[in-house]
mmCIF file of C-alpha atoms and ligand atoms in Angstrom:
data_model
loop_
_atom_site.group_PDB
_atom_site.id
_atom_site.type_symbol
_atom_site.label_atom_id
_atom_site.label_comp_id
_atom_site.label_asym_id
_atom_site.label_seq_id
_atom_site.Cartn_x
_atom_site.Cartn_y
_atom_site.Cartn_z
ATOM 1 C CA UNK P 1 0.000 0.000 0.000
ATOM 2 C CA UNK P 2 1.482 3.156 -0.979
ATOM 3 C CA UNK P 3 1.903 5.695 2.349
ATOM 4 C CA UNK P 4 2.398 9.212 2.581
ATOM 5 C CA UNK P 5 6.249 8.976 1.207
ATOM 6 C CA UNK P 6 4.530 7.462 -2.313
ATOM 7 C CA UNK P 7 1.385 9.071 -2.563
ATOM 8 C CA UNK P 8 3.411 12.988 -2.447
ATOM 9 C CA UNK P 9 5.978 11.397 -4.807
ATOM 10 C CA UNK P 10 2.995 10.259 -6.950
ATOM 11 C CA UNK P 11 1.595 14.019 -6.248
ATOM 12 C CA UNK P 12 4.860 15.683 -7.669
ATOM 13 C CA UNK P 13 4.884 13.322 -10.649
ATOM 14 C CA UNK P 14 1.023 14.235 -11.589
ATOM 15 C CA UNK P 15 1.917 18.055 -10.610
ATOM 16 C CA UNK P 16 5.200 18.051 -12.937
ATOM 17 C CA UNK P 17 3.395 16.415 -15.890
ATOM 18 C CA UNK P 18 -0.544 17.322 -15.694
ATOM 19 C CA UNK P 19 -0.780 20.794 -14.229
ATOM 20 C CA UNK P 20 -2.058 23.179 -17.720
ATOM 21 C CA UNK P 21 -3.246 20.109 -19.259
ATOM 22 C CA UNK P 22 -6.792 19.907 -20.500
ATOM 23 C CA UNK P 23 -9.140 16.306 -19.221
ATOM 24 C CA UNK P 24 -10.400 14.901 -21.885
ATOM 25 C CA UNK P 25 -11.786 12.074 -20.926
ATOM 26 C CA UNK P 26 -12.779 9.837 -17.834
ATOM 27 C CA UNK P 27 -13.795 6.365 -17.855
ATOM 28 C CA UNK P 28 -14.629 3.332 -15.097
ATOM 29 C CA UNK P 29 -13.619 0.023 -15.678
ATOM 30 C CA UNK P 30 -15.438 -0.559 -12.445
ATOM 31 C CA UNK P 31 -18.614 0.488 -11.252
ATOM 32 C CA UNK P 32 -18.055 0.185 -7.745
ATOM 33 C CA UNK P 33 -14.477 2.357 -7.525
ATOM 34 C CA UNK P 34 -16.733 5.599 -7.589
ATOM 35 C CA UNK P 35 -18.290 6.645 -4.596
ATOM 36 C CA UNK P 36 -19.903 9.878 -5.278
ATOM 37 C CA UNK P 37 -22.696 10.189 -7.546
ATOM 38 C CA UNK P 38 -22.836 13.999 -8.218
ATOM 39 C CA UNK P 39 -21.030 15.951 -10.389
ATOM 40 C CA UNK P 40 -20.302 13.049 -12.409
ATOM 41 C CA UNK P 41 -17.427 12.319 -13.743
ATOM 42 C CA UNK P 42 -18.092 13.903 -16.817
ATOM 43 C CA UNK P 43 -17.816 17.284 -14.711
ATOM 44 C CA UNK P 44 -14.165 16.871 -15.104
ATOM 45 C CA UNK P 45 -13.969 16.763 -18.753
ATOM 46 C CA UNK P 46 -12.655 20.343 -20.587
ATOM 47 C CA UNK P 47 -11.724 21.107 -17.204
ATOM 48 C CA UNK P 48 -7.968 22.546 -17.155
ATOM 49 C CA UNK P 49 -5.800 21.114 -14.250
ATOM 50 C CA UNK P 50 -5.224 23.549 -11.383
ATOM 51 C CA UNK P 51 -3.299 21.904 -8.914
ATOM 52 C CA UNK P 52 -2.303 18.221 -7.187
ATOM 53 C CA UNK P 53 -2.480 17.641 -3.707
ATOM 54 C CA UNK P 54 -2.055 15.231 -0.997
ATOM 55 C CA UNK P 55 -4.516 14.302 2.145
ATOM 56 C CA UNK P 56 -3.041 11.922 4.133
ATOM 57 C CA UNK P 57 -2.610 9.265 1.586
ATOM 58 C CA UNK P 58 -5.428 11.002 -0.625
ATOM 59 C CA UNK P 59 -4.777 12.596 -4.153
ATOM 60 C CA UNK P 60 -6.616 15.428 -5.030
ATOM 61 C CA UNK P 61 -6.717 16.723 -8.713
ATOM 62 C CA UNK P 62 -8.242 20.575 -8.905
ATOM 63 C CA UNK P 63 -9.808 20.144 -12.709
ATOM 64 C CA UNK P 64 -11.006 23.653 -12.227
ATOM 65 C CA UNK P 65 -12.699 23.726 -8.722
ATOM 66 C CA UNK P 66 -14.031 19.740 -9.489
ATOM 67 C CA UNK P 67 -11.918 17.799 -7.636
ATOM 68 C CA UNK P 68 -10.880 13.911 -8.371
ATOM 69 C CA UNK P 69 -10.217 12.430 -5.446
ATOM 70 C CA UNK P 70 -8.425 9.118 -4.941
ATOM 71 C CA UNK P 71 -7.192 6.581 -2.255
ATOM 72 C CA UNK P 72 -5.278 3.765 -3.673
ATOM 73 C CA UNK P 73 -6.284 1.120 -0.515
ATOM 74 C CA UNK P 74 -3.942 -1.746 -0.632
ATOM 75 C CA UNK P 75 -3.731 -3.012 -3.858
ATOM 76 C CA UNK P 76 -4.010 0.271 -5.882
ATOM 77 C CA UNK P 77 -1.642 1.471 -8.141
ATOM 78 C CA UNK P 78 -1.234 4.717 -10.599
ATOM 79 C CA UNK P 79 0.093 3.827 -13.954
ATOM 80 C CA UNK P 80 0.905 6.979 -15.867
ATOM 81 C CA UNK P 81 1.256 6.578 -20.096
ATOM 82 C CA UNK P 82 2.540 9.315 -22.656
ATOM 83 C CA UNK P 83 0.481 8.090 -25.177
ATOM 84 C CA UNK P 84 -2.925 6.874 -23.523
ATOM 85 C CA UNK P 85 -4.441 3.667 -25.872
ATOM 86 C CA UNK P 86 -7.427 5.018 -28.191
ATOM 87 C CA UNK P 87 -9.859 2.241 -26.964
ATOM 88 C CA UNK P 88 -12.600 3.484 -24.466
ATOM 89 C CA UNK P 89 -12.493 1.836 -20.836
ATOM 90 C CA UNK P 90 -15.891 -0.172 -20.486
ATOM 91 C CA UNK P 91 -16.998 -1.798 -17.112
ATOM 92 C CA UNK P 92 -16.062 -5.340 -16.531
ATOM 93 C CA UNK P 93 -13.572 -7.540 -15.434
ATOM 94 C CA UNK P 94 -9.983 -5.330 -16.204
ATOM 95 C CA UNK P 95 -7.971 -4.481 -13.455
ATOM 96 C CA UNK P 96 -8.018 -0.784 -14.429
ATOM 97 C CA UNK P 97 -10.736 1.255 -12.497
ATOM 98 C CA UNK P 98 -10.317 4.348 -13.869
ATOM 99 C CA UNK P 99 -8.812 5.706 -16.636
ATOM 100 C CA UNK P 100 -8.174 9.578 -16.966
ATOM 101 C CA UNK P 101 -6.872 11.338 -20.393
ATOM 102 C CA UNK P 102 -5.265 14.295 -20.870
ATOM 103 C CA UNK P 103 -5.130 16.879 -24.121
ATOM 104 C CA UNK P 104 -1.862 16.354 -24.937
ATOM 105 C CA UNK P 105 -2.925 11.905 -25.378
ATOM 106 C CA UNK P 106 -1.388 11.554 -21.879
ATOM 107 C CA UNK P 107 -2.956 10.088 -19.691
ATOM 108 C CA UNK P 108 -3.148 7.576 -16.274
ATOM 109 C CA UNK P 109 -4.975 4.169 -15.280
ATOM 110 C CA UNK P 110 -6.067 3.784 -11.406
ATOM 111 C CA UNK P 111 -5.383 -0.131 -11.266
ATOM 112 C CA UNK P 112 -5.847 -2.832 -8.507
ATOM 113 C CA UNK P 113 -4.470 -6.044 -8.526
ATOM 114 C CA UNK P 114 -6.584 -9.189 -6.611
ATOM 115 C CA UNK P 115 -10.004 -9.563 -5.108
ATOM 116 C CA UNK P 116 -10.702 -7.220 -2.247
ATOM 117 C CA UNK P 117 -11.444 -4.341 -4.080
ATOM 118 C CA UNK P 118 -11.189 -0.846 -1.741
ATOM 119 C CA UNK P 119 -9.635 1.323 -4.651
ATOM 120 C CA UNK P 120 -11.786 4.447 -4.153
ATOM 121 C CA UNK P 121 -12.581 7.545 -6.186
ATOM 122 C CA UNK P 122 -14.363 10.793 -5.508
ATOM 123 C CA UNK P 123 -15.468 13.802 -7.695
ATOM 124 C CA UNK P 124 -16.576 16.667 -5.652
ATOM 125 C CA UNK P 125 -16.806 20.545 -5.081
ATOM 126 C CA UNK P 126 -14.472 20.508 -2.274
ATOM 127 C CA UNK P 127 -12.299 17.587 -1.127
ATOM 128 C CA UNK P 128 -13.220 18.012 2.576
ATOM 129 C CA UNK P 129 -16.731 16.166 1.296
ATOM 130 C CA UNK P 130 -14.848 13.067 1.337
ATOM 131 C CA UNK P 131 -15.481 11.324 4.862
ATOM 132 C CA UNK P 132 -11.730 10.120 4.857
ATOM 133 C CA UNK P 133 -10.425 13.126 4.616
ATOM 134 C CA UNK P 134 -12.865 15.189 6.723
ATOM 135 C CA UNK P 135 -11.911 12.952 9.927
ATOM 136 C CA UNK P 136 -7.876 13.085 9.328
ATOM 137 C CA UNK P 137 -5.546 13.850 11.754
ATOM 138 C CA UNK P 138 -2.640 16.290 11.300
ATOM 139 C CA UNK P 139 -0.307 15.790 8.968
ATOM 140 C CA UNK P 140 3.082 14.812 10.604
ATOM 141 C CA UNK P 141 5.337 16.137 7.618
ATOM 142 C CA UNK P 142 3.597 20.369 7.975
ATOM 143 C CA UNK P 143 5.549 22.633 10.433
ATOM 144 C CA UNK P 144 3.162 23.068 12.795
ATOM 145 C CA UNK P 145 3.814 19.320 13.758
ATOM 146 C CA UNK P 146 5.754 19.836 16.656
ATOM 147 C CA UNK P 147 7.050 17.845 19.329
ATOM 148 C CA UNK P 148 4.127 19.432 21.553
ATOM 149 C CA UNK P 149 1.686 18.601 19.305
ATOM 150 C CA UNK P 150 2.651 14.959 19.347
ATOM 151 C CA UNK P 151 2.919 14.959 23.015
ATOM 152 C CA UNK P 152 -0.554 15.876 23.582
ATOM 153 C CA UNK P 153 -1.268 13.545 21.079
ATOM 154 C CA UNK P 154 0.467 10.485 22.475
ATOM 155 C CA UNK P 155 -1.019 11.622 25.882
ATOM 156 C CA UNK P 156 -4.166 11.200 25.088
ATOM 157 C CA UNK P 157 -3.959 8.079 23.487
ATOM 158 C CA UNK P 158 -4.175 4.782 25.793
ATOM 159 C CA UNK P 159 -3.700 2.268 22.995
ATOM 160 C CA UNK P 160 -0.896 0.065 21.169
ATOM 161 C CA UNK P 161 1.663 2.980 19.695
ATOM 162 C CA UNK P 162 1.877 0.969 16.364
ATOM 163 C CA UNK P 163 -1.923 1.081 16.302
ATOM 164 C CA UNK P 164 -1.967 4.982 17.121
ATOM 165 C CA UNK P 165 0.629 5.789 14.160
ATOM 166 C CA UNK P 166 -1.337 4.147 12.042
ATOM 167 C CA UNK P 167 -5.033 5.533 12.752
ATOM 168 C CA UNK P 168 -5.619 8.080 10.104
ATOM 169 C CA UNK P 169 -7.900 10.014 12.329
ATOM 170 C CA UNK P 170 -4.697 10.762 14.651
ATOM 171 C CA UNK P 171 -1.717 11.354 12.313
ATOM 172 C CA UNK P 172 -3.014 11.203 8.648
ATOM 173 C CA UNK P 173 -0.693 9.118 6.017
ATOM 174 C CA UNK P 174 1.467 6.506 8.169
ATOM 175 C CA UNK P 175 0.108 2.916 7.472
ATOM 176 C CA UNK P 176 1.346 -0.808 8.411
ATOM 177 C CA UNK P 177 5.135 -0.314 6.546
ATOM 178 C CA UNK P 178 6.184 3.324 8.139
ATOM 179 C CA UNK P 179 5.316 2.222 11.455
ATOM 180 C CA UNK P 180 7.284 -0.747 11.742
ATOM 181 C CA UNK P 181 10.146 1.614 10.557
ATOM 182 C CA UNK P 182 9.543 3.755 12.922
ATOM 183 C CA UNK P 183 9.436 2.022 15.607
ATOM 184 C CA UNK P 184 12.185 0.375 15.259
ATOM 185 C CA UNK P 185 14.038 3.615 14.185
ATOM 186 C CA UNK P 186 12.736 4.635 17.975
ATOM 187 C CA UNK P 187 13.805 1.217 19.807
ATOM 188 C CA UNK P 188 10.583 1.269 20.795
ATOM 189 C CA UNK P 189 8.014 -1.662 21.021
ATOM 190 C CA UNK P 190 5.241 -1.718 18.759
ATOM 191 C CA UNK P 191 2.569 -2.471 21.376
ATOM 192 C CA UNK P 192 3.737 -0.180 24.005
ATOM 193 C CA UNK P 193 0.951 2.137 25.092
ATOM 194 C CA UNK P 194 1.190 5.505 24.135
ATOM 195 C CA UNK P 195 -0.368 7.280 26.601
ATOM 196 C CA UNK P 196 2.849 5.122 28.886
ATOM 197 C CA UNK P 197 6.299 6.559 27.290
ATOM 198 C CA UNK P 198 7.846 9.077 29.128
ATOM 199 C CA UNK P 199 9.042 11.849 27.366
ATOM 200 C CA UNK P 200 12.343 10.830 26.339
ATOM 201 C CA UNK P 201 10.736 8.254 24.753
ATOM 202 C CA UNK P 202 8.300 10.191 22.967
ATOM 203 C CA UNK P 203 10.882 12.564 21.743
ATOM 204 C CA UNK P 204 12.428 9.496 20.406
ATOM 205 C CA UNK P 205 9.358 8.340 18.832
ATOM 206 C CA UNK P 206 8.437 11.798 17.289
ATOM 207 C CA UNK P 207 12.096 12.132 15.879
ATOM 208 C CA UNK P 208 12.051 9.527 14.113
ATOM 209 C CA UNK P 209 8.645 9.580 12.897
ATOM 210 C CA UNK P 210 9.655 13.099 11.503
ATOM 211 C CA UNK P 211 13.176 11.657 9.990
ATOM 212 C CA UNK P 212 11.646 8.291 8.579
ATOM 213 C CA UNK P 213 8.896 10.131 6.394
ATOM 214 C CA UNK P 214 11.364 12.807 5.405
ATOM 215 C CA UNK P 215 13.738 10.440 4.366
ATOM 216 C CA UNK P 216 11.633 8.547 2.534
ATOM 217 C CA UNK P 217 9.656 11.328 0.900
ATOM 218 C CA UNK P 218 13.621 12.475 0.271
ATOM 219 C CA UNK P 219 13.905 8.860 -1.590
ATOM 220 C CA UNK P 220 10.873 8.594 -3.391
ATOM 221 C CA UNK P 221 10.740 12.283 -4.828
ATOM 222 C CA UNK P 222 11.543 12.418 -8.650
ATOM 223 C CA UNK P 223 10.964 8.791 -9.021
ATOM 224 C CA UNK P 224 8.453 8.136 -12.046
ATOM 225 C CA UNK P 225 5.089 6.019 -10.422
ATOM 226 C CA UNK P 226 6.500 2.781 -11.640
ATOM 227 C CA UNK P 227 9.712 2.580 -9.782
ATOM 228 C CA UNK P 228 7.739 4.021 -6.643
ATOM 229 C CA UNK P 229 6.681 0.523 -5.287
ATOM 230 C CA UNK P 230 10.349 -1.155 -5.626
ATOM 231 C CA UNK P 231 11.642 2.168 -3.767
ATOM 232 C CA UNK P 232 9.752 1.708 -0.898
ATOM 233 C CA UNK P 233 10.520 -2.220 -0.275
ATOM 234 C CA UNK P 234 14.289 -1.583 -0.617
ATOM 235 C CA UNK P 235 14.121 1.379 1.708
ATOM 236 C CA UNK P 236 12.371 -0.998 4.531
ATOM 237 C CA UNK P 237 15.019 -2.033 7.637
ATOM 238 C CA UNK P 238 12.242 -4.220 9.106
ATOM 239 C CA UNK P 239 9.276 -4.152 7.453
ATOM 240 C CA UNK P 240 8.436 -7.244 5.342
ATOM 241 C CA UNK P 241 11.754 -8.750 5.850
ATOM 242 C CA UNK P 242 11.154 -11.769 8.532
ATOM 243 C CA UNK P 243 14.139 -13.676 9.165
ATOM 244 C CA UNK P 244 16.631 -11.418 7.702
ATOM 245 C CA UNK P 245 19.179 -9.780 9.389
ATOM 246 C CA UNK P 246 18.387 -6.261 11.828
ATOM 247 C CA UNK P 247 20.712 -3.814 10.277
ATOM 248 C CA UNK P 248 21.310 -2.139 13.643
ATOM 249 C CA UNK P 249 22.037 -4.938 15.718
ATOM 250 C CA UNK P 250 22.254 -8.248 13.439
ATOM 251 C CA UNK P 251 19.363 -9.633 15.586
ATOM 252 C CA UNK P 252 17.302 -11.392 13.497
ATOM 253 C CA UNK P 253 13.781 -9.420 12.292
ATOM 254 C CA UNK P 254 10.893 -11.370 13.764
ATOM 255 C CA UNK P 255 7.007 -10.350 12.753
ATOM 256 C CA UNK P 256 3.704 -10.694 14.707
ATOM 257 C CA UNK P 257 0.763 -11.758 12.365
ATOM 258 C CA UNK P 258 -3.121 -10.823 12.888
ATOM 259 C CA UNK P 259 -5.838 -11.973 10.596
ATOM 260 C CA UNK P 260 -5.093 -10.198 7.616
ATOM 261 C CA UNK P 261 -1.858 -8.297 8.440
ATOM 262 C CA UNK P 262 1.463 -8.959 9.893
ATOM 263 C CA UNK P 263 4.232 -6.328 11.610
ATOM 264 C CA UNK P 264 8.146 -7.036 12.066
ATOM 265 C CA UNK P 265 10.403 -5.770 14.770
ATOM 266 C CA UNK P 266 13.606 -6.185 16.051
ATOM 267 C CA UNK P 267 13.297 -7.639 19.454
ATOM 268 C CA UNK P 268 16.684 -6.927 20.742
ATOM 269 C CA UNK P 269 16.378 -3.081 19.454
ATOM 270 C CA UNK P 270 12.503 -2.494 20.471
ATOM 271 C CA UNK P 271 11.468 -4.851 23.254
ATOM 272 C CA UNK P 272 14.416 -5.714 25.164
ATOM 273 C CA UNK P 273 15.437 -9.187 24.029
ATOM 274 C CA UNK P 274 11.876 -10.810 24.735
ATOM 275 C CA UNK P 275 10.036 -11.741 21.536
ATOM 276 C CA UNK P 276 6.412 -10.906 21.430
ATOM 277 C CA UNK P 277 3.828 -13.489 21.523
ATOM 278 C CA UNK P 278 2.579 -14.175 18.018
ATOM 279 C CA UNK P 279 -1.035 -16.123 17.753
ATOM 280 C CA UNK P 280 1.094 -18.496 15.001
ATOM 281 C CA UNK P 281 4.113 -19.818 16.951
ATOM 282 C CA UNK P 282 2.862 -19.685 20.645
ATOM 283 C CA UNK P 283 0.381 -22.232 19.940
ATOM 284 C CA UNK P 284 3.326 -24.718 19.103
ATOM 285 C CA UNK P 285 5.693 -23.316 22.073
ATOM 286 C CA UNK P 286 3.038 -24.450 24.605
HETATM 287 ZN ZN1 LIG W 1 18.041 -4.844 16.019
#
């Protein structure tokens, strides 16, 4: 799932190449990936493009004060093309959900790969209409994200810190793979409770909240949507790499599983030597 780091590299790339540009043309390949009913999405077409922007992991295209709004969930993906294909999108079984085209025969595809389809797409007046974006949290990259902001925020929070970084409602744009990075960047354990850490520790945790996204965003910026994806897995110290080596400590990187997710951490950086208890392998320590 692309995070904050990808979605404002994916923001600069649309900026760079769409801003001026005319739509032309919108099509759905799938019904179901638009949630708004009015305007339609034939509001957006003539419409010049103002301006690209990011909520949280939203984008936000200004065609001239309509707004196409997008989250691409877990299995989304942006493909951009110079020279869009001439056949029209029709509804059915493609992986592409939504295909925008530009003046110049430029164009992009909003795609999603497997079954559970929660690729969603918005056209609307103002942005703040959409409900995900109308109940985010602050943005942890903007300067007013200070230290004292997160404090308060952390206080107030009695709940798992990995869980709390990841809550859109409380920090908008961190998901499952910046959180596990991190948190291990802080030495901190994922299911510490917030509202707990003293405030070294939460200076820890902010810091490298702050330096993790930057870095990333630092990373990802200039890289054309394609090559986004690869960035991010070969920028990951923990996440998705179980049983490979911690590149602080040469511990090895363990992971926690839940129903339909999994986290990794390094237990001799972030929980003081003592694995976690993971639903998978304590069943055959007993
Ligand atoms: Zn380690």
């Amino acid at each position: 799932m692309p995070e904050l780091p990808e979605v404002q590299a994916l923001v600069e790339f649309l900026r760079e190449r769409t801003e001026g540009l005319v739509v032309t043309g919108v099509e759905l390949g799938s019904i179901s990936v638009l949630k708004t009913f009015t305007p339609p999405p034939q509001a957006l077409v003539g419409a010049p493009v103002d301006g690209v922007a990011r909520h949280g992991k939203f984008l936000d295209l200004d065609c001239g004060g309509t707004h196409l709004v997008f989250h691409l969930a877990r299995a989304g993906w942006l493909r951009w093309s110079d020279a869009m294909p001439a056949t029209v999108l029709r509804p059915g079984k493609s992986p592409i959900a939504l295909r925008v085209r530009f003046d110049d025969a430029s164009g992009f595809d909003l795609t999603e790969a497997g079954t559970k389809k929660s690729l969603a797409a918005y056209v609307v007046g103002d942005p703040g209409l959409v409900p995900g974006i109308a109940s985010l949290g602050p943005d942890p990259l903007t300067d007013d994200f200070t230290l004292e902001v997160f404090a308060a925020i952390a206080a107030s929070h009695r709940m798992q810190v990995k869980g709390m970084l990841r809550d859109q409602s409380i920090i908008a744009g961190v998901g499952n793979a910046y959180s596990d990075e991190v948190l291990h960047v802080a030495k901190l354990s994922p299911f510490a409770l917030a509202a707990t850490l003293d405030a070294e520790e939460v200076e820890r945790l902010y810091t490298a909240l702050r330096a993790t996204l930057t870095g990333a965003v630092t990373a990802a910026s200039g890289k054309p949507a394609k090559e986004l994806k690869d960035a991010k897995r070969a920028g990951m110290r923990v996440h998705g790499r179980t049983g490979q080596t911690c590149p602080e400590c040469g511990d090895v990187v363990r992971e926690v599983s839940f129903a339909d997710s999994s986290l990794q951490y390094c237990a001799t950086c972030q929980t003081g030597g003592k694995p976690l208890a993971d639903r998978r392998t304590s069943k055959f320590l007993k």
